[in-house]
Coordinates of C-alpha atoms in Angstrom, one line a residue:
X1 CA 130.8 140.8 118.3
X2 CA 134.3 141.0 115.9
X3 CA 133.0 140.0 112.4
X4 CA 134.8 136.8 110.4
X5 CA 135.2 135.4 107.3
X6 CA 133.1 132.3 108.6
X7 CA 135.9 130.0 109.0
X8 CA 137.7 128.9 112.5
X9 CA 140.8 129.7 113.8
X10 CA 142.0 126.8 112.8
X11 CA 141.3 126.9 109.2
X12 CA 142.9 130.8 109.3
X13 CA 146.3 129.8 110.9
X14 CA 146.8 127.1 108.6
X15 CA 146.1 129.7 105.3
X16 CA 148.3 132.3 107.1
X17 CA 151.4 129.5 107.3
X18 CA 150.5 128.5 103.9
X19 CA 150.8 132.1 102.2
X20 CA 154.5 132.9 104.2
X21 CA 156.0 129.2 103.1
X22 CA 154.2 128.9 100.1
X23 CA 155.9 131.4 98.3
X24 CA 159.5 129.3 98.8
X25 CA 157.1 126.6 97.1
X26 CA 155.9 128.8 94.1
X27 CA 159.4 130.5 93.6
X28 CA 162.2 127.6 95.2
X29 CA 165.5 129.6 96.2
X30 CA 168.5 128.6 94.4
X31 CA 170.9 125.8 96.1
X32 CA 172.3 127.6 98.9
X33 CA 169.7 130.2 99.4
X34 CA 166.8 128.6 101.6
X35 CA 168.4 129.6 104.6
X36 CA 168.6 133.0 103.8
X37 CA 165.1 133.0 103.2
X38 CA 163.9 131.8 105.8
X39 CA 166.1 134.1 108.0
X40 CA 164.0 137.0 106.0
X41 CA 160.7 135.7 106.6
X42 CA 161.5 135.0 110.6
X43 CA 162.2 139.0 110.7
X44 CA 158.8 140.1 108.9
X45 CA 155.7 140.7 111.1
X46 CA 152.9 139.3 110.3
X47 CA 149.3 140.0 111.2
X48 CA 147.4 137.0 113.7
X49 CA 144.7 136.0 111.8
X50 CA 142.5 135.6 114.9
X51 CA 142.7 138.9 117.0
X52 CA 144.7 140.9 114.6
X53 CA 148.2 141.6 116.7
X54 CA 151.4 141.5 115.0
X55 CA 153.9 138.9 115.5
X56 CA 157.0 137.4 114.2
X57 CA 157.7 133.4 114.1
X58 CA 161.4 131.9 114.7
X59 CA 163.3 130.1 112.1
X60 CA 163.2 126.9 113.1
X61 CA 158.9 127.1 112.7
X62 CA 159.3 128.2 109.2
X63 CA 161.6 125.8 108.5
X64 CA 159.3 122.7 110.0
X65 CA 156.7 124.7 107.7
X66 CA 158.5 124.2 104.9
X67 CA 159.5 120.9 104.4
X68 CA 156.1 119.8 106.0
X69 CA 154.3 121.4 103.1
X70 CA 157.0 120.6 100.7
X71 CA 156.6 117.0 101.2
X72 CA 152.7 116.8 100.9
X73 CA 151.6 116.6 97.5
X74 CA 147.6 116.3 98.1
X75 CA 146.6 118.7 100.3
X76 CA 149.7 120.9 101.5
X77 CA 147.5 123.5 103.7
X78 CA 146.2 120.6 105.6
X79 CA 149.7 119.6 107.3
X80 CA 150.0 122.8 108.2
X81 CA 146.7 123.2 110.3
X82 CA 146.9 122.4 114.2
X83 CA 146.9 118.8 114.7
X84 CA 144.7 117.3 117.1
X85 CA 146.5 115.2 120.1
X86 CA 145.8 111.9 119.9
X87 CA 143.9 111.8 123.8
X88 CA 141.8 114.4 122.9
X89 CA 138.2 113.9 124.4
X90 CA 139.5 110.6 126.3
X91 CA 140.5 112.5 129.3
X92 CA 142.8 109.9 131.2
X93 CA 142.4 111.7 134.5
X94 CA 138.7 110.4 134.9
X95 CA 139.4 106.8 135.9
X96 CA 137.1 104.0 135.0
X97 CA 135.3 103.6 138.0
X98 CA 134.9 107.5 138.7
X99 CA 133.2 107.5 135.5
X100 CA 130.9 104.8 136.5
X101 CA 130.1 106.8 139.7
X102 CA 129.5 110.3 137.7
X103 CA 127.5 108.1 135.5
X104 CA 125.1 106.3 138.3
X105 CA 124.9 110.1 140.5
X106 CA 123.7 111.6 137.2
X107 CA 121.5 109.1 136.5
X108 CA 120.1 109.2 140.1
X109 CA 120.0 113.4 140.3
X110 CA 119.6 114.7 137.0
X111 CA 118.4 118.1 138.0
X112 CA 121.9 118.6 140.0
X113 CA 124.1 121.3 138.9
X114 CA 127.5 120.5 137.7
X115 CA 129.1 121.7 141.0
X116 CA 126.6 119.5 143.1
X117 CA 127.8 116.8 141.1
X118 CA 131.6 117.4 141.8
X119 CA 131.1 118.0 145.5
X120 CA 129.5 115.0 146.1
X121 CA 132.0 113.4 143.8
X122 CA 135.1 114.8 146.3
X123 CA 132.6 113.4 149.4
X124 CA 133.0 110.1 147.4
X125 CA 136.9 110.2 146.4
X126 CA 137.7 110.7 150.1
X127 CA 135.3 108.0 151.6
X128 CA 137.2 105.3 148.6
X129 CA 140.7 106.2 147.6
X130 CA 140.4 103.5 145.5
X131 CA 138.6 106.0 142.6
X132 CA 141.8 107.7 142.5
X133 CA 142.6 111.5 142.5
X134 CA 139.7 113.3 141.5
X135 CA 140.4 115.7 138.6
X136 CA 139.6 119.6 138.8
X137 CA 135.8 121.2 138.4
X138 CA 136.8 122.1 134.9
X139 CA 137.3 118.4 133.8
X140 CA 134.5 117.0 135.2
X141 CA 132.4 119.7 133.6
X142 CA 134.0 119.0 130.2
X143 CA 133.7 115.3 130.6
X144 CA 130.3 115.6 131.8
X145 CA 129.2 117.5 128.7
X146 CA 131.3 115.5 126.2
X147 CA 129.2 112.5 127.7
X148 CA 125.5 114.4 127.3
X149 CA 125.5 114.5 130.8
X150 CA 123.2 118.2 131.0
X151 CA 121.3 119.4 133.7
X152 CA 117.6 118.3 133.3
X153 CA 114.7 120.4 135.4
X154 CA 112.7 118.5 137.9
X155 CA 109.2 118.4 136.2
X156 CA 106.8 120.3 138.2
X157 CA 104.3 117.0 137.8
X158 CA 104.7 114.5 140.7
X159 CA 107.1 111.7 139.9
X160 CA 104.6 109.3 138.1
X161 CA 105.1 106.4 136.3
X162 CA 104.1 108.8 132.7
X163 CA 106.5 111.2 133.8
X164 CA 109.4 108.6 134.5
X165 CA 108.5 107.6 130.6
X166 CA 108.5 110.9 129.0
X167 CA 111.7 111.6 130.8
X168 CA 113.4 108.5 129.3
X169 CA 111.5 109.2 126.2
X170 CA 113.5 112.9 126.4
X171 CA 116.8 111.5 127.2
X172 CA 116.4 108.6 124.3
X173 CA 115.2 110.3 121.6
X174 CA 115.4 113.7 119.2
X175 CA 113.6 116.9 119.9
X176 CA 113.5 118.1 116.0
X177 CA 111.3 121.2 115.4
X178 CA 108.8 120.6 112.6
X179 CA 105.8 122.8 110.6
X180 CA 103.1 121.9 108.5
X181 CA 103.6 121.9 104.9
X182 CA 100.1 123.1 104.1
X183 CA 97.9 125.7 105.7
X184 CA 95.0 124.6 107.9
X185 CA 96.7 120.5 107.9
X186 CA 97.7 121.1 111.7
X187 CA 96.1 123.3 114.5
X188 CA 97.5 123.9 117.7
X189 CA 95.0 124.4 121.2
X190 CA 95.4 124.7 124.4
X191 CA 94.7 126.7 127.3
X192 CA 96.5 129.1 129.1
X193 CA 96.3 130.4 133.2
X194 CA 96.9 133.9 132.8
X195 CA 98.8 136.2 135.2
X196 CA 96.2 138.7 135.5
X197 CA 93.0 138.9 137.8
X198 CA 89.3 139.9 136.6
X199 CA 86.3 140.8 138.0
X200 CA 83.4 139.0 137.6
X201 CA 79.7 140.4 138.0
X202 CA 79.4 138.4 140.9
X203 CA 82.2 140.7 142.6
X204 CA 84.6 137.6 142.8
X205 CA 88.1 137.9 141.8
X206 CA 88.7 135.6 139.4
X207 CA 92.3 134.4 137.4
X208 CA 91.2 133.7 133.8
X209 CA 92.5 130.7 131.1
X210 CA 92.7 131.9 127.4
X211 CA 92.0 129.3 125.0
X212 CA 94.1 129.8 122.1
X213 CA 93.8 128.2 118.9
X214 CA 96.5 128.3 116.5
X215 CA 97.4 127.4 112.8
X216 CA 100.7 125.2 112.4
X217 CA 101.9 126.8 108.8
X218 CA 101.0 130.0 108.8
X219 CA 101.0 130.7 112.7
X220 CA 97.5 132.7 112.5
X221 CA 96.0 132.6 115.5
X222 CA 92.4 130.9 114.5
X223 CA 90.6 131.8 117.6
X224 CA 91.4 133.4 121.3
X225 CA 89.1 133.5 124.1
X226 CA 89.5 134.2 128.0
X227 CA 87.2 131.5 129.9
X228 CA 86.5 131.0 133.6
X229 CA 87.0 127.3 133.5
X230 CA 88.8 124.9 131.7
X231 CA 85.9 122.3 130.7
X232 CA 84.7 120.6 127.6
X233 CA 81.9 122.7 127.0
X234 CA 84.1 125.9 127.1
X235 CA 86.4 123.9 124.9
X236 CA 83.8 123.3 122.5
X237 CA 82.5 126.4 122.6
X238 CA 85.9 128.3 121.4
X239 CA 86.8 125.5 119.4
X240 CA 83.7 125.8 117.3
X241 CA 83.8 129.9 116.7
X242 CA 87.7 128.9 115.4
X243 CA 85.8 126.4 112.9
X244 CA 83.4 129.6 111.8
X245 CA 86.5 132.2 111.4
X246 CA 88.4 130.3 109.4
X247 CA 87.6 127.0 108.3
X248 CA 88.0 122.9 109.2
X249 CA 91.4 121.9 109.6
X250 CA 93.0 118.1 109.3
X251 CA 94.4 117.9 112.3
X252 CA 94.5 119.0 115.9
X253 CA 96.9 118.6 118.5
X254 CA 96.2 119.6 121.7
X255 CA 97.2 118.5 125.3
X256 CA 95.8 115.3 127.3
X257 CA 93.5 117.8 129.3
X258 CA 90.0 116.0 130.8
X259 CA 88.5 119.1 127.9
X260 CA 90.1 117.5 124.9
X261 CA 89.3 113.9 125.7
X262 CA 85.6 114.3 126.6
X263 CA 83.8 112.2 124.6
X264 CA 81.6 114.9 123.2
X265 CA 85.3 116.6 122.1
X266 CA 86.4 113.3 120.3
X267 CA 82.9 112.3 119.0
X268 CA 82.5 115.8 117.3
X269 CA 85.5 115.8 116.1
X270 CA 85.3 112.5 114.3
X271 CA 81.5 113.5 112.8
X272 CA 83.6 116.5 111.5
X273 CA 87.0 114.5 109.9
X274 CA 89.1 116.5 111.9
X275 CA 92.1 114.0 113.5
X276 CA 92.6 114.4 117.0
X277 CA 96.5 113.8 117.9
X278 CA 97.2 114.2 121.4
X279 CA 100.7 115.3 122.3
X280 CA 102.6 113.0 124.8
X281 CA 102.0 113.1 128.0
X282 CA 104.3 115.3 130.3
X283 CA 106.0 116.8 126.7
X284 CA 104.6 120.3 126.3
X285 CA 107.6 121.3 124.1
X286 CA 105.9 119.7 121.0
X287 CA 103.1 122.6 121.9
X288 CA 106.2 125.0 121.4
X289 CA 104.4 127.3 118.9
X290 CA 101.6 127.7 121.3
X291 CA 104.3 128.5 124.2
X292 CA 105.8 131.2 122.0
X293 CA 102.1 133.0 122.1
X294 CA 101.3 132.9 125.5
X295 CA 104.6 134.9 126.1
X296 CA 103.7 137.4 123.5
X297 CA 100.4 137.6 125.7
X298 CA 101.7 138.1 129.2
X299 CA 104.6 140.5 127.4
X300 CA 103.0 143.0 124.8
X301 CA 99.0 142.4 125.5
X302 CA 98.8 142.0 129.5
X303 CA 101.1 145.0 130.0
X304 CA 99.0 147.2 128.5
X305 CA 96.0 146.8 130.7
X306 CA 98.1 147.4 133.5
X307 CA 96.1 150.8 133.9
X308 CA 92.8 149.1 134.3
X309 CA 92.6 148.1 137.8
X310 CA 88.9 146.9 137.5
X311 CA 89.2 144.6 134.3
X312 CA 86.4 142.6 133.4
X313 CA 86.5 139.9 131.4
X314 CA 84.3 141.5 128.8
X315 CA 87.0 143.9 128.3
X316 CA 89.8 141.7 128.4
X317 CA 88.4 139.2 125.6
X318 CA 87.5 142.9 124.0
X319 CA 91.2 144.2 124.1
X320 CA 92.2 140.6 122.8
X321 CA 90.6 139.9 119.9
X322 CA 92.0 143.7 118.6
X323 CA 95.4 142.9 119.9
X324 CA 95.3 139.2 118.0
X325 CA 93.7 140.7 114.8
X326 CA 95.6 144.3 114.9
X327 CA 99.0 143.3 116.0
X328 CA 99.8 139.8 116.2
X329 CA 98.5 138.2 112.8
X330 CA 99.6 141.1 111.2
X331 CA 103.4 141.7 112.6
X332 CA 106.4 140.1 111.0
X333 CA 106.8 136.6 112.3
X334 CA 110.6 135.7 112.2
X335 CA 110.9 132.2 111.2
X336 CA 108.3 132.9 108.4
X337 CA 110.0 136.2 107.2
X338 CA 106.3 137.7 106.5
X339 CA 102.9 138.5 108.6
X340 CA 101.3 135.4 109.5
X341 CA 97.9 136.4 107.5
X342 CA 100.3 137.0 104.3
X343 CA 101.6 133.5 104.8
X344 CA 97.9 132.4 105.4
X345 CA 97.0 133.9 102.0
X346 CA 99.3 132.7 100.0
X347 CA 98.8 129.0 100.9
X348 CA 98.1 126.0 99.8
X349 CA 95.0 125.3 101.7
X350 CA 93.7 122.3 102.7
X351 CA 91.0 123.8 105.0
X352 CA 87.5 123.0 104.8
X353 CA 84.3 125.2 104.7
X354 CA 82.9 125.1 108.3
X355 CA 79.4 123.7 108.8
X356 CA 76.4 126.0 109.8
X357 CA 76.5 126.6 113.6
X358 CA 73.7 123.9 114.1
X359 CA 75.5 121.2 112.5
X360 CA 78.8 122.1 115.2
X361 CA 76.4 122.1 117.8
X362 CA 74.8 118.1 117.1
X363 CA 78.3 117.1 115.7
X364 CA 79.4 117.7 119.5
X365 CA 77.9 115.2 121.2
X366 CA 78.8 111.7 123.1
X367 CA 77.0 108.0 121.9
X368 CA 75.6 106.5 124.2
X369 CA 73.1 103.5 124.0
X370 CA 70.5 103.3 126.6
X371 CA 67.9 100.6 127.7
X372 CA 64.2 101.4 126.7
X373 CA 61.7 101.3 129.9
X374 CA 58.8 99.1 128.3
X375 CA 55.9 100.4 130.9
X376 CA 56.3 103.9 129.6
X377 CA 58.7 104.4 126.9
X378 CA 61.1 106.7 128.6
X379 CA 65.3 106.0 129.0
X380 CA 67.4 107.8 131.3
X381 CA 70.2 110.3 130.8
X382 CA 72.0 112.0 133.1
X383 CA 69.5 111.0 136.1
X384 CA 66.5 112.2 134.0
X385 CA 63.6 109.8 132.3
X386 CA 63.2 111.3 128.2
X387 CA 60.4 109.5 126.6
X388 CA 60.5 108.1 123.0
X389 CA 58.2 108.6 120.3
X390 CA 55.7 105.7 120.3
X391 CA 56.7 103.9 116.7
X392 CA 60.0 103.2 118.5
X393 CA 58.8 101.2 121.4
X394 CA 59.2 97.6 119.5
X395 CA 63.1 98.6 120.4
X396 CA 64.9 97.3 123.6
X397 CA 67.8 99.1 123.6
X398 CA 68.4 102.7 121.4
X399 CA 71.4 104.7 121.0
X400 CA 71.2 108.4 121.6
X401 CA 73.2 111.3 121.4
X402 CA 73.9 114.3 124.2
X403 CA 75.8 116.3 125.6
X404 CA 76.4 116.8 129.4
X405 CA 76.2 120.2 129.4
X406 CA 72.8 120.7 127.1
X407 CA 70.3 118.1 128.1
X408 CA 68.1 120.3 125.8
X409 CA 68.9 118.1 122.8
X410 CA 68.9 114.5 123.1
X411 CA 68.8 112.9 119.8
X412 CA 68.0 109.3 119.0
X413 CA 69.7 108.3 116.2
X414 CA 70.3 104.9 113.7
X415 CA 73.1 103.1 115.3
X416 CA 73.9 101.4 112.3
X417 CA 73.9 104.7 110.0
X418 CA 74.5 107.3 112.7
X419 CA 71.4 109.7 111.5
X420 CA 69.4 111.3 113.1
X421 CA 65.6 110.1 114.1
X422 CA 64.5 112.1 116.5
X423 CA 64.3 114.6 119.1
X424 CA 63.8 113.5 122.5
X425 CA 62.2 115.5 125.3
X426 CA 62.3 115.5 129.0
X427 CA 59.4 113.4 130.5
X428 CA 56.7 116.0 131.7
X429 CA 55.0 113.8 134.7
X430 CA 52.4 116.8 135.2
X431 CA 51.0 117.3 131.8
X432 CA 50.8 113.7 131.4
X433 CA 48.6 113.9 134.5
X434 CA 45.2 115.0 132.5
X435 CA 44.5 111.3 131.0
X436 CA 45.0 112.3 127.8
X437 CA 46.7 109.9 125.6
X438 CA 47.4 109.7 121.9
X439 CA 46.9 106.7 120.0
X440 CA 50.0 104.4 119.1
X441 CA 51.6 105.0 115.9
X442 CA 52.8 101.8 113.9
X443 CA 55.8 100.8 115.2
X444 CA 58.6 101.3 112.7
X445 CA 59.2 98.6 109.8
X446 CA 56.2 97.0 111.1
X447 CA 53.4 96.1 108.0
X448 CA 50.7 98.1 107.5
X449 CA 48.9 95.7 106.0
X450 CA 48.5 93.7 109.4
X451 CA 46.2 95.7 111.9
X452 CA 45.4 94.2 115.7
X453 CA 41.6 92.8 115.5
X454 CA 39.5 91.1 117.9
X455 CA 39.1 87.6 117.2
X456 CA 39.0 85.1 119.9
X457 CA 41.3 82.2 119.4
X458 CA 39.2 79.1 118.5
X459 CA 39.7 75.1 118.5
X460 CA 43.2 73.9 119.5
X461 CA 46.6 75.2 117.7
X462 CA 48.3 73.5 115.1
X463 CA 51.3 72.5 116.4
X464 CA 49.9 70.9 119.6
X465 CA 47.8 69.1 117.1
X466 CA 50.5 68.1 115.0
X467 CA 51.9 66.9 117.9
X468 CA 49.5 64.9 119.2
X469 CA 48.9 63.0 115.8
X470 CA 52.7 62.1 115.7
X471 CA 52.3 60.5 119.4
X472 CA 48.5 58.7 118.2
X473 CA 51.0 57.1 115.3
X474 CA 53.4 55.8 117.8
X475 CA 51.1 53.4 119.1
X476 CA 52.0 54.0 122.4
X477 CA 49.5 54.5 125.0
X478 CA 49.4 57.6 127.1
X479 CA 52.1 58.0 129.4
X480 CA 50.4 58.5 132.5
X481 CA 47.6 56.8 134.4
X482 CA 44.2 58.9 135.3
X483 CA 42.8 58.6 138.6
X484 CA 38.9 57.6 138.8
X485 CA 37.1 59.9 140.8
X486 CA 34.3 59.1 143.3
X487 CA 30.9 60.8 143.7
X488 CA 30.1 61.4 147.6
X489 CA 27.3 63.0 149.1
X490 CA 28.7 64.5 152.3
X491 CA 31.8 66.2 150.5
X492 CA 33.3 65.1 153.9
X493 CA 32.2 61.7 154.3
X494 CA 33.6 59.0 151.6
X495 CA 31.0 56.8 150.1
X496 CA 31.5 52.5 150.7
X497 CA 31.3 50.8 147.5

C-alpha cells in the first residue's frame, strides 16, 4: 500500500496549485509581465501529487488559478481545491417513485444482494414504464449505499416476533463497542458448540460445549470448561470454580439461555450481589468479546489436537486449561497493547473475595414456599415428601430452598430474613416403621412457661355465661317453646289422658 502524508487528494491538488500560483502572489510581476509568467509556468513539469507522474497544465488553468486565488483574501488555498457539483449525492436519474420501490423491495428482502435488487428492479421498470428509465447497476448500488440500504443476513433463528424486534432494534439504533472501566465490574459467559468430537467412557461420540467465562477489562479468561450438556447445573458448576479462581465480579452478562435464567442461576446470583444483565435477545454481537475467543479456540487450540484421534474429554479440558493459562492470558492482546494478566494486575479492581465453596453451593438455590402436610409434618419437592423438624409444625406454609439437581440439601429457611433454619431430609417410610417416636419439641416462639396438662373442663364457659345474663336482663322470655313429653308404658302404644 503507497504511503501518504494523511491528507486526500483533494487537499494535495489544492496545495500543489497553490505553491505554482502562489509565487505570482508572493513576488507580483511588473505591469506587463504576468503573461509571460504564466507562459513559463505552463512549460514546467510538475510532479502529480497523487500517483507521482509528471505533467504540465495549460495557460489558461494557471491563469483561472491566479485571479481565483488572487481575489480571495481568507482562505486562498481553499478556492483552489476541487469544487463539489452542486447534484452531488442527489442522483436525478433515480426517479421518485423508483426510489419508493427500491425503498419497499429492501424493506421486504433485506438479505438480497445488490444485483438481486436491480434485477428485480429491471422486472419492475419493464412491467410499469411509468418509473422511467432505470439507471445502471453502478447507480443503484451508490444510491443504495448513500441511503444505508446494506445487505442484512437472514438470522439463522426462525422469523419470530423477538427476532422481527431485534432486527428493527439493529436497523434503528447504534452498534458502539464498549469496555469496562474497572477490572472484575463486567464478566462475559456463555457457551460454545465446539467443532470437534470426543469420546466418552460410555463409547458414545459425543460433540462437546465449552463454557467460557471472561473478564470485560482485562480480557482474562476467568474460567473454561468443556461440558456435555448445556444445563443450569453445569452452568453453576463452571460458574462457581470462575468465582474461586479469581474473585466476585459486579456484573454478568450472559445470553437468554434456559442455564442462565434458571432460578437457582438468578437466585444465587442475587445471594451473592453479582447483577445479572442479560444481553438482548437475538443480538449476540454485544457478546463480541466472547465471539473473538471461541475463534482463537477452534483456530490455535483445536488444531493442535488434530493428532489425537481418540480425544477424551478429560484430555481436552486438560489441553485447555494449559492453552488458556500458557498462551492466551499471557499473549499480547491488540486492543489492550499488553497480556491480558498484565492488564489484570495493574487494575483497578473492584472484585470481591469469593465465598468458601459451601457458601456457592447454598447461595445456588431456587425459593420456593411449600404447604406443610399437618398429619405428618412432611412437604413435597420435586415429587418427594421431606419431613420438618417437629418445633415447626405450628407453621402452615414454609419456604424452602433447593436445587433441582441436589435434592440432597433442602433447606428451610426465615422467609422474612432469608437464614437458614434447617436441614431437611428425605422422609424414610421404613425406618419410621419400628414405632419409635420422639417426643415433640416446643413449637417455635411458643412459651415455655405454658405446658399441656390434664384438667377436664368444668361448669359452663364464660362467655356463654355472659351471654346468657345479657339475654336474662332483656326481659324477654325464651325464644322458643318446649314440647311436654309423655310417659307410656308400651313404648309403642300412646297412653289416654
Amino acid at each position: 500500500m503507497k504511503e501518504t502524508d494523511g491528507r486526500e487528494s483533494w487537499e494535495r491538488w489544492a496545495r500543489l496549485r497553490f505553491a505554482i500560483v502562489g509565487r505570482l502572489l508572493a513576488e507580483p510581476p511588473a505591469p506587463g509581465f504576468l503573461r509571460g509568467e504564466l507562459l513559463r509556468l505552463s512549460r514546467t513539469p510538475w510532479r502529480d501529487p497523487v500517483d507521482g507522474e509528471t505533467r504540465t497544465f495549460a495557460f489558461s488553468t494557471l491563469e483561472r488559478w491566479y485571479y481565483e486565488c488572487r481575489n480571495e483574501v481568507k482562505d486562498p488555498v481553499g478556492v483552489l481545491r476541487r469544487q463539489v457539483r452542486k447534484d452531488a449525492g442527489r442522483q436525478p436519474s433515480v426517479s421518485a417513485g423508483l426510489r419508493d420501490a427500491i425503498r419497499r423491495q429492501y424493506d421486504a428482502h433485506r438479505g438480497w444482494t445488490c444485483q438481486l435488487h436491480v434485477d428485480n428492479l429491471e422486472a419492475l421498470v419493464a412491467a410499469d414504464p411509468d418509473f422511467g428509465p432505470l439507471p445502471s447497476y453502478p447507480t443503484i448500488r451508490r444510491y443504495m449505499k448513500a441511503q444505508g440500504m446494506f445487505r442484512r443476513r437472514r438470522p439463522k433463528a426462525a422469523e419470530t416476533e423477538g427476532a422481527a424486534r431485534a432486527a428493527a432494534r439493529l436497523d434503528e439504533l447504534e452498534v458502539r463497542s464498549f469496555e469496562a472501566e474497572h477490572v472484575h465490574g463486567l464478566w462475559h459467559t456463555d457457551f460454545h458448540h465446539g467443532s470437534r468430537k470426543v469420546v466418552t467412557r460410555e463409547g458414545r461420540w459425543v460433540t462437546p460445549l465449552l463454557l467460557g467465562v471472561l473478564d470485560d477489562a482485562s480480557r482474562v479468561i476467568c474460567h473454561a470448561q468443556w461440558y456435555v450438556d448445556e444445563t443450569a447445573e453445569t452452568f453453576v458448576h463452571g460458574l462457581s470454580q470462575a468465582f474461586q479462581k479469581r474473585g466476585l465480579p459486579r456484573a454478568l452478562l450472559h445470553d437468554n439461555g434456559s442455564a442462565m435464567r434458571a432460578l437457582e442461576t438468578q437466585s444465587g446470583l442475587g445471594r451473592l450481589g453479582v447483577f445479572s444483565e442479560p444481553t438482548l435477545p437475538y443480538s449476540p454481537y454485544q457478546n463480541g468479546k466472547q465471539e473473538r475467543f471461541w475463534s482463537l479456540v477452534e483456530g490455535r487450540l483445536l488444531p493442535m489436537l488434530e493428532g489425537l484421534p481418540e480425544l477424551s474429554l478429560g484430555e481436552l479440558n486438560d489441553a485447555t486449561q494449559a492453552w488458556v493459562e500458557g498462551d492466551y492470558n499471557r499473549a499480547r492482546h491488540s486492543e489492550l497493547g499488553r497480556s491480558p494478566v498484565d492488564r489484570l494486575l495493574a487494575g483497578p479492581s473492584v472484585g470481591r473475595d469469593s465465598p468458601s465453596s459451601e457458601t456457592l453451593r447454598r447461595a445456588f438455590k431456587r425459593s420456593v414456599v411449600r404447604t406443610q402436610r399437618r398429619t405428618d409434618g412432611t412437604i413435597s419437592v420435586q415429587g418427594r415428601r421431606f419431613e420438618l423438624p417437629s418445633r415447626y409444625r405450628h407453621l402452615e406454609r414454609v419456604s424452602i430452598r433447593y436445587a433441582t439437581w441436589d435434592l440432597r440439601s433442602v433447606e428451610l429457611v426465615d422467609s422474612r430474613e432469608g437464614t437458614s433454619l434447617s436441614d431437611l431430609y428425605p422422609l424414610d417410610k421404613a425406618a419410621n416403621a419400628d414405632g419409635m417416636r420422639r417426643r415433640l419439641e416446643p413449637a417455635v416462639g411458643a412459651d415455655d412457661r405454658t405446658t399441656p396438662s390434664d384438667t377436664q373442663p368444668a361448669g359452663m364457659a364464660p362467655y356463654l355465661r355472659q351471654l346468657m345474663v345479657e339475654y336474662a336482663a332483656t326481659g324477654l322470655p325464651p325464644a322458643y317453646i318446649p314440647k311436654p313429653h309423655r310417659l307410656s308404658s308400651d313404648p309403642g302404644e300412646e297412653k289416654t289422658p
